[in-house]
XYZ file of C-alpha atoms in Angstrom:
559
model
C 0.000 0.000 0.000
C 2.807 2.332 0.918
C 4.529 1.451 -2.336
C 1.379 2.232 -4.278
C 1.070 5.538 -2.404
C 4.674 6.460 -3.160
C 4.171 5.513 -6.802
C 1.088 7.744 -6.953
C 2.948 10.667 -5.461
C 5.830 10.298 -7.914
C 3.397 9.933 -10.823
C 1.519 13.057 -9.804
C 4.809 14.945 -9.563
C 5.916 13.940 -13.042
C 2.459 14.783 -14.413
C 2.590 18.270 -12.830
C 6.090 18.827 -14.205
C 4.926 17.856 -17.700
C 2.012 20.297 -17.489
C 4.371 23.063 -16.287
C 6.714 22.513 -19.271
C 3.761 22.476 -21.676
C 2.522 25.807 -20.339
C 6.050 27.162 -20.521
C 6.396 26.167 -24.198
C 3.050 27.757 -25.037
C 4.045 30.958 -23.285
C 7.290 30.997 -25.193
C 5.444 30.769 -28.506
C 3.285 33.769 -27.704
C 6.245 36.074 -27.080
C 6.886 38.779 -29.718
C 9.688 38.490 -32.273
C 11.502 41.659 -31.260
C 11.703 41.117 -27.511
C 13.011 43.744 -25.137
C 15.509 43.071 -22.414
C 14.258 40.653 -19.746
C 14.955 40.497 -16.047
C 17.280 37.950 -14.462
C 14.214 36.076 -13.211
C 12.917 35.650 -16.756
C 16.307 34.420 -17.911
C 16.358 31.862 -15.108
C 12.782 30.808 -15.787
C 12.813 30.664 -19.546
C 16.429 29.658 -20.096
C 19.591 31.729 -20.214
C 20.363 33.790 -23.283
C 22.641 32.151 -25.810
C 26.205 33.418 -26.099
C 25.706 34.580 -29.683
C 22.930 36.926 -28.601
C 20.255 35.293 -30.768
C 18.059 34.241 -27.845
C 15.906 31.130 -27.614
C 12.984 32.710 -29.540
C 14.706 34.267 -32.568
C 15.229 30.971 -34.395
C 11.729 31.073 -35.838
C 12.149 34.619 -37.155
C 13.331 33.656 -40.650
C 12.497 37.020 -42.229
C 15.319 37.949 -44.559
C 17.050 37.415 -47.871
C 18.483 34.043 -48.870
C 20.859 33.229 -51.701
C 21.698 29.786 -52.993
C 21.298 27.335 -55.871
C 18.683 25.142 -57.497
C 19.021 21.974 -59.554
C 16.830 19.235 -61.001
C 16.817 15.965 -59.134
C 16.714 14.072 -62.436
C 19.721 16.013 -63.817
C 17.484 17.445 -66.572
C 13.840 18.378 -66.890
C 12.033 15.219 -68.060
C 8.603 16.827 -68.324
C 7.196 17.814 -71.708
C 4.827 20.466 -70.356
C 7.412 23.240 -70.338
C 10.391 22.225 -72.482
C 12.000 25.647 -71.971
C 13.354 24.363 -68.653
C 16.538 22.994 -70.182
C 19.110 24.257 -67.737
C 20.281 21.698 -65.190
C 20.993 24.122 -62.355
C 21.368 27.764 -61.526
C 21.349 30.418 -58.828
C 18.350 31.415 -56.766
C 17.312 34.125 -54.320
C 14.521 33.925 -51.753
C 12.843 36.832 -49.945
C 10.736 35.827 -46.918
C 8.624 37.877 -44.501
C 7.086 36.145 -41.483
C 4.337 37.270 -39.120
C 2.963 35.484 -36.041
C -0.500 33.948 -36.054
C -2.972 33.072 -33.320
C -1.801 29.460 -33.506
C 1.168 28.837 -31.262
C 4.252 27.767 -33.186
C 2.830 28.649 -36.620
C 3.852 31.734 -38.569
C 2.426 33.096 -41.795
C 5.032 33.551 -44.538
C 4.986 35.764 -47.638
C 7.738 36.287 -50.134
C 9.180 35.619 -53.543
C 11.509 33.040 -55.035
C 13.738 34.161 -57.905
C 15.298 31.509 -60.144
C 18.204 32.672 -62.294
C 19.311 30.918 -65.505
C 16.135 28.854 -65.793
C 14.892 29.235 -69.354
C 16.612 28.465 -72.623
C 14.438 29.778 -75.426
C 14.295 32.339 -78.172
C 12.981 35.058 -75.864
C 16.238 35.134 -73.909
C 14.381 35.106 -70.594
C 17.076 34.333 -68.084
C 15.132 34.096 -64.845
C 11.763 33.732 -63.188
C 10.194 35.263 -60.088
C 7.380 33.467 -58.269
C 5.432 34.997 -55.396
C 4.794 32.484 -52.624
C 2.919 32.279 -49.354
C 2.569 29.638 -46.704
C 3.340 28.740 -43.116
C 6.423 28.132 -41.025
C 6.020 25.657 -38.155
C 8.924 26.814 -36.058
C 8.991 24.072 -33.363
C 9.662 21.556 -36.148
C 11.626 24.017 -38.357
C 9.377 23.156 -41.313
C 8.465 25.560 -44.136
C 5.544 24.969 -46.512
C 4.968 27.379 -49.410
C 2.642 27.530 -52.402
C 2.599 29.892 -55.362
C 0.634 33.092 -54.937
C -0.781 33.885 -58.391
C -1.266 37.566 -57.670
C -4.588 37.336 -55.912
C -5.707 40.326 -53.908
C -4.812 40.121 -50.286
C -2.898 41.674 -47.462
C 0.640 42.047 -48.773
C 1.552 44.981 -46.558
C 4.102 43.023 -44.536
C 5.970 41.921 -47.622
C 5.879 45.388 -49.167
C 7.051 47.056 -45.950
C 9.947 44.645 -45.601
C 11.061 44.953 -49.222
C 10.840 48.748 -49.021
C 13.157 48.755 -45.999
C 15.641 46.064 -47.055
C 18.805 47.709 -48.481
C 19.829 44.467 -50.181
C 16.560 44.303 -52.115
C 16.333 48.032 -52.889
C 19.913 48.421 -54.096
C 19.486 45.290 -56.200
C 16.518 46.893 -57.950
C 18.405 50.180 -58.358
C 21.519 48.577 -59.856
C 19.481 46.384 -62.192
C 17.628 49.427 -63.519
C 20.818 51.474 -63.957
C 23.416 48.940 -65.096
C 21.620 45.834 -66.349
C 18.172 46.200 -67.939
C 15.682 48.941 -68.650
C 12.033 48.988 -67.506
C 10.957 48.456 -71.101
C 13.055 45.296 -71.374
C 11.735 44.065 -68.039
C 8.104 44.460 -69.193
C 8.905 42.670 -72.470
C 10.507 39.801 -70.594
C 7.492 39.509 -68.320
C 5.148 39.311 -71.282
C 7.191 36.654 -73.049
C 8.100 34.689 -69.929
C 6.746 31.109 -69.680
C 6.026 31.834 -66.020
C 2.684 33.330 -67.030
C 1.578 30.130 -68.690
C 2.994 28.087 -65.833
C 0.963 30.005 -63.256
C -2.238 29.248 -65.174
C -1.744 25.488 -65.377
C 0.512 24.545 -62.447
C 0.355 24.305 -58.680
C 3.794 25.118 -57.310
C 4.569 23.633 -53.915
C 7.721 24.019 -51.810
C 8.527 21.904 -48.765
C 11.699 22.894 -46.900
C 13.558 22.377 -43.656
C 15.195 25.244 -41.782
C 18.497 24.778 -40.009
C 20.719 27.190 -38.134
C 24.440 27.637 -38.685
C 26.989 30.071 -37.325
C 28.551 32.304 -39.951
C 32.317 32.411 -40.244
C 32.084 36.108 -41.117
C 32.098 38.889 -38.556
C 34.018 36.767 -36.039
C 31.237 34.199 -35.980
C 28.917 36.296 -33.845
C 25.957 36.188 -36.211
C 23.538 33.293 -36.786
C 22.498 32.422 -40.295
C 19.707 30.154 -41.429
C 19.811 27.561 -44.162
C 16.859 26.479 -46.308
C 16.968 23.043 -47.897
C 13.879 21.780 -49.640
C 12.063 20.399 -52.649
C 9.947 22.235 -55.201
C 7.248 20.328 -57.129
C 4.740 21.455 -59.742
C 1.697 19.224 -60.167
C -0.716 20.394 -62.841
C -4.154 21.706 -61.975
C -5.898 18.852 -63.803
C -3.571 16.200 -62.236
C -2.076 15.424 -65.632
C 1.514 14.878 -64.514
C 4.029 17.506 -63.450
C 4.742 20.790 -65.177
C 8.458 20.196 -64.668
C 10.615 17.727 -62.825
C 11.127 18.241 -59.076
C 14.046 20.434 -58.209
C 15.977 20.966 -54.999
C 16.574 24.324 -53.335
C 19.508 25.248 -51.124
C 19.833 28.795 -49.828
C 21.542 30.545 -46.930
C 20.462 33.793 -45.325
C 22.446 36.907 -46.058
C 23.938 38.959 -43.273
C 22.474 42.364 -44.079
C 25.034 44.072 -41.833
C 27.862 42.809 -44.050
C 25.989 44.081 -47.098
C 25.361 47.387 -45.334
C 29.072 47.715 -44.525
C 29.962 47.067 -48.167
C 27.717 49.929 -49.256
C 29.159 52.255 -46.613
C 32.733 51.344 -47.604
C 31.865 52.072 -51.229
C 30.568 55.545 -50.342
C 33.732 56.188 -48.330
C 35.772 55.228 -51.383
C 33.740 57.605 -53.585
C 34.166 60.400 -51.032
C 37.926 59.877 -50.862
C 38.205 59.761 -54.666
C 36.202 62.997 -54.938
C 38.516 64.669 -52.422
C 41.550 63.622 -54.476
C 39.919 64.988 -57.625
C 39.399 68.341 -55.905
C 43.105 68.484 -55.045
C 44.056 67.563 -58.607
C 41.761 70.238 -60.034
C 43.298 72.864 -57.747
C 46.774 71.821 -58.906
C 45.731 72.039 -62.548
C 44.066 75.433 -62.072
C 47.301 76.743 -60.530
C 49.243 75.291 -63.478
C 47.077 77.200 -65.984
C 46.249 80.315 -63.957
C 47.109 82.705 -66.810
C 45.001 83.587 -69.819
C 47.359 81.843 -72.191
C 47.541 78.714 -70.006
C 43.765 78.455 -69.625
C 43.233 78.925 -73.375
C 45.353 75.818 -74.044
C 42.978 73.556 -72.079
C 40.123 71.963 -74.025
C 36.749 73.191 -72.801
C 35.140 69.997 -74.145
C 37.415 67.853 -71.961
C 36.503 69.707 -68.767
C 32.825 69.833 -69.719
C 32.730 66.085 -70.350
C 34.200 65.387 -66.911
C 31.740 67.806 -65.304
C 28.818 65.957 -66.931
C 30.171 62.621 -65.674
C 30.402 63.948 -62.116
C 26.891 65.384 -62.314
C 25.557 61.960 -63.362
C 27.371 60.327 -60.453
C 25.946 62.938 -58.086
C 22.397 62.215 -59.284
C 22.899 58.436 -59.076
C 24.216 58.512 -55.517
C 21.524 60.927 -54.397
C 18.817 58.723 -55.927
C 20.264 55.635 -54.237
C 20.294 57.461 -50.888
C 16.659 58.528 -51.273
C 15.638 55.010 -52.290
C 17.440 53.288 -49.398
C 16.569 55.306 -46.322
C 18.934 53.413 -44.012
C 21.890 54.335 -46.248
C 20.840 57.918 -46.959
C 23.619 59.580 -44.946
C 26.359 57.551 -46.633
C 25.107 58.058 -50.191
C 24.198 61.699 -49.571
C 27.776 62.370 -48.447
C 29.163 60.834 -51.640
C 26.636 62.804 -53.719
C 27.588 66.041 -51.930
C 31.283 65.621 -52.699
C 30.494 64.877 -56.346
C 28.303 67.989 -56.382
C 31.200 70.034 -55.030
C 33.540 68.654 -57.691
C 31.381 69.482 -60.686
C 29.406 72.545 -59.546
C 32.173 74.517 -57.826
C 35.547 73.499 -59.217
C 34.844 72.084 -62.695
C 32.220 74.688 -63.610
C 34.504 77.447 -62.343
C 37.384 76.068 -64.411
C 35.029 75.760 -67.386
C 34.164 79.434 -67.058
C 37.848 80.426 -66.810
C 38.663 78.525 -70.012
C 35.704 80.126 -71.769
C 36.868 83.633 -70.780
C 40.446 82.880 -71.847
C 39.358 81.748 -75.311
C 37.199 84.897 -75.753
C 39.294 87.820 -74.501
C 37.434 90.303 -76.716
C 34.046 89.490 -75.133
C 34.952 91.053 -71.782
C 35.505 94.404 -73.460
C 32.158 94.448 -75.291
C 30.003 95.132 -72.262
C 28.014 93.200 -69.684
C 25.082 92.439 -72.015
C 27.282 90.619 -74.498
C 29.000 88.646 -71.751
C 25.677 87.686 -70.155
C 24.352 86.499 -73.498
C 27.453 84.405 -74.079
C 27.294 82.973 -70.560
C 23.634 82.000 -70.932
C 24.486 80.273 -74.197
C 27.317 78.358 -72.471
C 25.169 77.187 -69.555
C 22.226 76.281 -71.791
C 24.492 74.081 -73.924
C 25.966 72.401 -70.850
C 22.656 71.555 -69.185
C 21.075 70.684 -72.525
C 23.797 68.104 -73.134
C 23.327 66.902 -69.536
C 19.596 66.256 -69.990
C 20.063 64.891 -73.499
C 22.599 62.388 -72.208
C 20.075 61.116 -69.654
C 17.508 60.548 -72.409
C 20.061 58.812 -74.614
C 21.143 56.461 -71.811
C 17.511 55.630 -71.062
C 16.725 54.960 -74.718
C 19.855 52.895 -75.388
C 19.996 51.204 -72.011
C 21.173 47.905 -73.471
C 24.344 49.622 -74.703
C 25.341 51.049 -71.317
C 28.892 49.690 -71.396
C 29.729 51.115 -74.861
C 28.223 54.423 -73.697
C 30.512 54.361 -70.658
C 33.503 53.759 -72.925
C 32.442 56.780 -74.957
C 32.120 58.906 -71.810
C 35.575 57.808 -70.661
C 37.154 59.173 -73.820
C 37.360 62.624 -72.212
C 41.135 62.939 -72.848
C 40.668 62.725 -76.643
C 39.403 66.353 -77.077
C 42.542 67.601 -75.297
C 44.793 65.430 -77.501
C 43.150 66.817 -80.637
C 43.328 70.403 -79.332
C 47.031 70.022 -78.608
C 47.707 68.887 -82.169
C 45.550 71.577 -83.780
C 46.833 74.476 -81.652
C 50.334 73.104 -81.114
C 49.896 73.845 -77.398
C 52.844 73.531 -75.046
C 52.193 71.628 -71.776
C 48.539 72.574 -71.188
C 47.992 69.922 -68.462
C 50.073 69.100 -65.420
C 51.372 65.488 -65.428
C 49.976 64.939 -61.911
C 46.546 65.954 -63.174
C 46.749 63.555 -66.113
C 47.821 60.560 -64.040
C 45.647 61.362 -61.017
C 42.436 61.867 -62.974
C 43.042 58.737 -65.017
C 43.382 56.601 -61.886
C 40.564 58.174 -59.855
C 38.102 58.058 -62.756
C 38.680 54.304 -63.050
C 37.836 53.575 -59.388
C 34.021 53.503 -59.647
C 33.601 51.522 -62.917
C 36.232 48.990 -61.854
C 34.370 48.411 -58.588
C 30.964 48.094 -60.242
C 32.005 45.908 -63.177
C 35.159 44.292 -61.807
C 34.583 43.453 -58.141
C 33.010 39.962 -57.919
C 31.360 40.747 -54.558
C 30.183 44.303 -55.157
C 27.094 45.351 -53.231
C 25.219 46.231 -56.443
C 25.273 42.561 -57.507
C 26.296 43.483 -61.065
C 27.839 40.591 -62.943
C 31.583 41.337 -63.304
C 33.204 41.511 -66.716
C 36.967 41.111 -66.701
C 37.290 41.728 -70.448
C 35.396 45.023 -70.248
C 37.477 46.225 -67.278
C 40.717 45.380 -69.092
C 39.465 47.195 -72.195
C 38.559 50.280 -70.170
C 41.950 50.368 -68.409
C 43.800 49.919 -71.693
C 41.720 52.652 -73.348
C 42.313 55.119 -70.514
C 46.000 54.200 -70.267
C 46.465 54.814 -73.984
C 44.920 58.289 -73.751
C 47.058 59.200 -70.727
C 50.214 57.900 -72.459
C 49.549 60.084 -75.523
C 49.046 63.163 -73.334
C 52.299 62.499 -71.484
C 54.131 62.078 -74.803
C 52.754 65.427 -75.929
C 53.822 66.995 -72.648
C 57.458 65.862 -72.772
C 58.150 65.542 -76.528
C 55.837 68.092 -78.121
C 52.170 68.113 -78.949
C 52.817 66.963 -82.544
C 55.566 64.449 -81.864
C 53.598 61.477 -83.215
C 52.214 63.273 -86.301
C 54.214 62.841 -89.553
C 55.921 66.005 -90.726
C 54.189 65.889 -94.122
C 50.758 66.035 -92.487
C 51.546 69.065 -90.338
C 50.454 72.535 -91.491
C 53.063 75.198 -92.116
C 54.175 76.684 -88.816
C 55.331 80.246 -88.274
C 59.022 80.511 -87.304
C 59.859 83.166 -84.753
C 63.564 82.704 -85.566
C 63.237 83.714 -89.204
C 65.713 86.061 -90.821
C 64.819 89.739 -90.975
C 66.070 92.708 -92.915
C 68.589 94.727 -90.912
C 68.044 97.767 -93.137
C 64.445 98.212 -92.025
C 64.070 100.966 -89.483
C 62.691 99.318 -86.300
C 63.171 99.679 -82.600
C 66.171 97.821 -81.197
C 64.759 97.716 -77.664
C 62.838 94.793 -76.140
C 59.630 96.309 -74.759
C 59.305 93.435 -72.273
C 62.595 93.861 -70.386
C 63.292 97.425 -71.665
C 66.877 96.625 -72.699
C 68.612 96.950 -76.077
C 68.716 93.861 -78.322
C 72.208 93.112 -79.686
C 71.569 91.927 -83.258
C 75.199 90.873 -83.666
C 74.594 87.772 -81.520
C 73.156 84.491 -82.774
C 69.726 84.641 -84.368
C 68.326 82.230 -81.724
C 68.804 84.927 -79.094
C 65.966 87.029 -80.494
C 62.478 86.302 -81.872
C 60.568 88.192 -84.544
C 56.760 88.380 -84.406
C 54.585 88.327 -87.563
C 54.083 92.057 -87.050
C 57.877 92.626 -87.393
C 58.583 93.396 -83.728
C 61.756 92.012 -82.143
C 62.082 90.609 -78.603
C 64.501 88.550 -76.590
C 63.714 84.837 -76.984
C 63.316 84.217 -73.252
C 61.257 87.364 -72.764
C 58.752 86.558 -75.518
C 58.392 82.902 -74.458
C 57.581 83.941 -70.900
C 55.192 86.560 -72.264
C 53.372 84.001 -74.430
C 52.883 81.794 -71.381
C 50.708 84.630 -70.069
C 49.190 86.184 -73.184
C 49.192 85.271 -76.842
C 49.291 88.914 -77.900
C 52.105 91.064 -79.204
C 53.416 93.235 -76.347
C 53.839 96.153 -78.711
C 50.758 96.244 -80.963
C 48.398 93.707 -79.227
C 47.929 91.637 -82.347
C 47.335 87.870 -81.777
C 50.446 85.713 -81.890
C 50.638 82.205 -83.388
C 51.889 79.360 -81.137
C 55.644 79.043 -80.869
């Protein structure tokens, strides 16, 4: 009897303990996703917090972006319903947004699954996006999704998440700017077999969620792994639309992606600061009227337009991604400073140097000329935006054309026979700093814009820019026409020509106010086209400031 009584007491104790644990588990499931700090009593009651900071309740919060691969289980698609599925495998991306339900342990899931490199047909449709919804049973780590064919419903959670996810927003921004235009995207949607598939197929995804510690960021962040199977039975139960395929995807650490974007903006800011220093050095090098007139106004204007485009792009990216606004706005501000203050000021100085007579014709004439200059600049700026939108598929050739900004200066040097118009530091510095952004976007395999890298294009761009810089340096050290055959050059005026000693002319150099000794070598004096004589060194220094005769103010040809 005593044994039976003891057995009953022990049984009642175990039964009470089981009920207590059941209530505890139910209470755990009702806790919110974003939980505030708990007291030490809660930690003792509900279990101590894990060392990685994830907590015992964050495992079921699988909201986020996942990247991975897909592949057919049968190696190839054996179904005849949609023969366009010819690729064996490819990359995939999954966006999931979860929200708790009234059922303990069950969460409602919305999202989209993007399959890259799926189709192989004449429409050149390279990927497919399928909206999905379903449930996540977090105690068993099981995910069940079905295709959402665009029916009307409450998609606010998904929209709010996508509109606040920098990974998703910057992906859309970079695809619109660097990869495909909205017109091409609409055409692909109309010709995509996904539309037909949604009409005749039921898409079902069954997956298991597991947790793994990332090796990045010192291993202090938890990442989740999705491994599952995707099937597509037809609506009329007439076989499968395509063979079953497996999905494997791992969550992306948004903080790492965020840091990549911030580091990029820091790089752009630093590059812009270097360009400001280089522009100041070049403006000091050509601070005279003669020096500024040697610089090509087209070359400076082309660089100013490039910087204005970069300013608009970074500002748009900052407005689109609110969490990265400060970083992108800083980069946009520095680009604005480069083109609106320094380059436009230099552009105006070159314009005044090439039109010295305009300043003496009154303020009305100068204002009319200035308005014509600014209208041309901003007209080309807006026209370039329209051209890039219209010919969006040819973005990389357009970028090559924009990066030919040294060519106008090369041509101007040959035509004018200019002597050292650009400082070598400016040539080399601008060539290197201008290459930083395109090499990151199109050359870095892990850039935050997720643009597919092209090694051949990057090599072509570097070679093209290096060739232009090499030609400018050759012109600087060996003469602006050193690579042009002598037969192709126009006849050049010689300041060391012989002159008639019997002609009555002044023997004094009006620059240094000393007498010229005509008995010395002829290279010691120079004769202008207007028959005035000067010391060689005096006239060369004068022509570095003004290309006018010091005596009669007539224009002088290049020496």
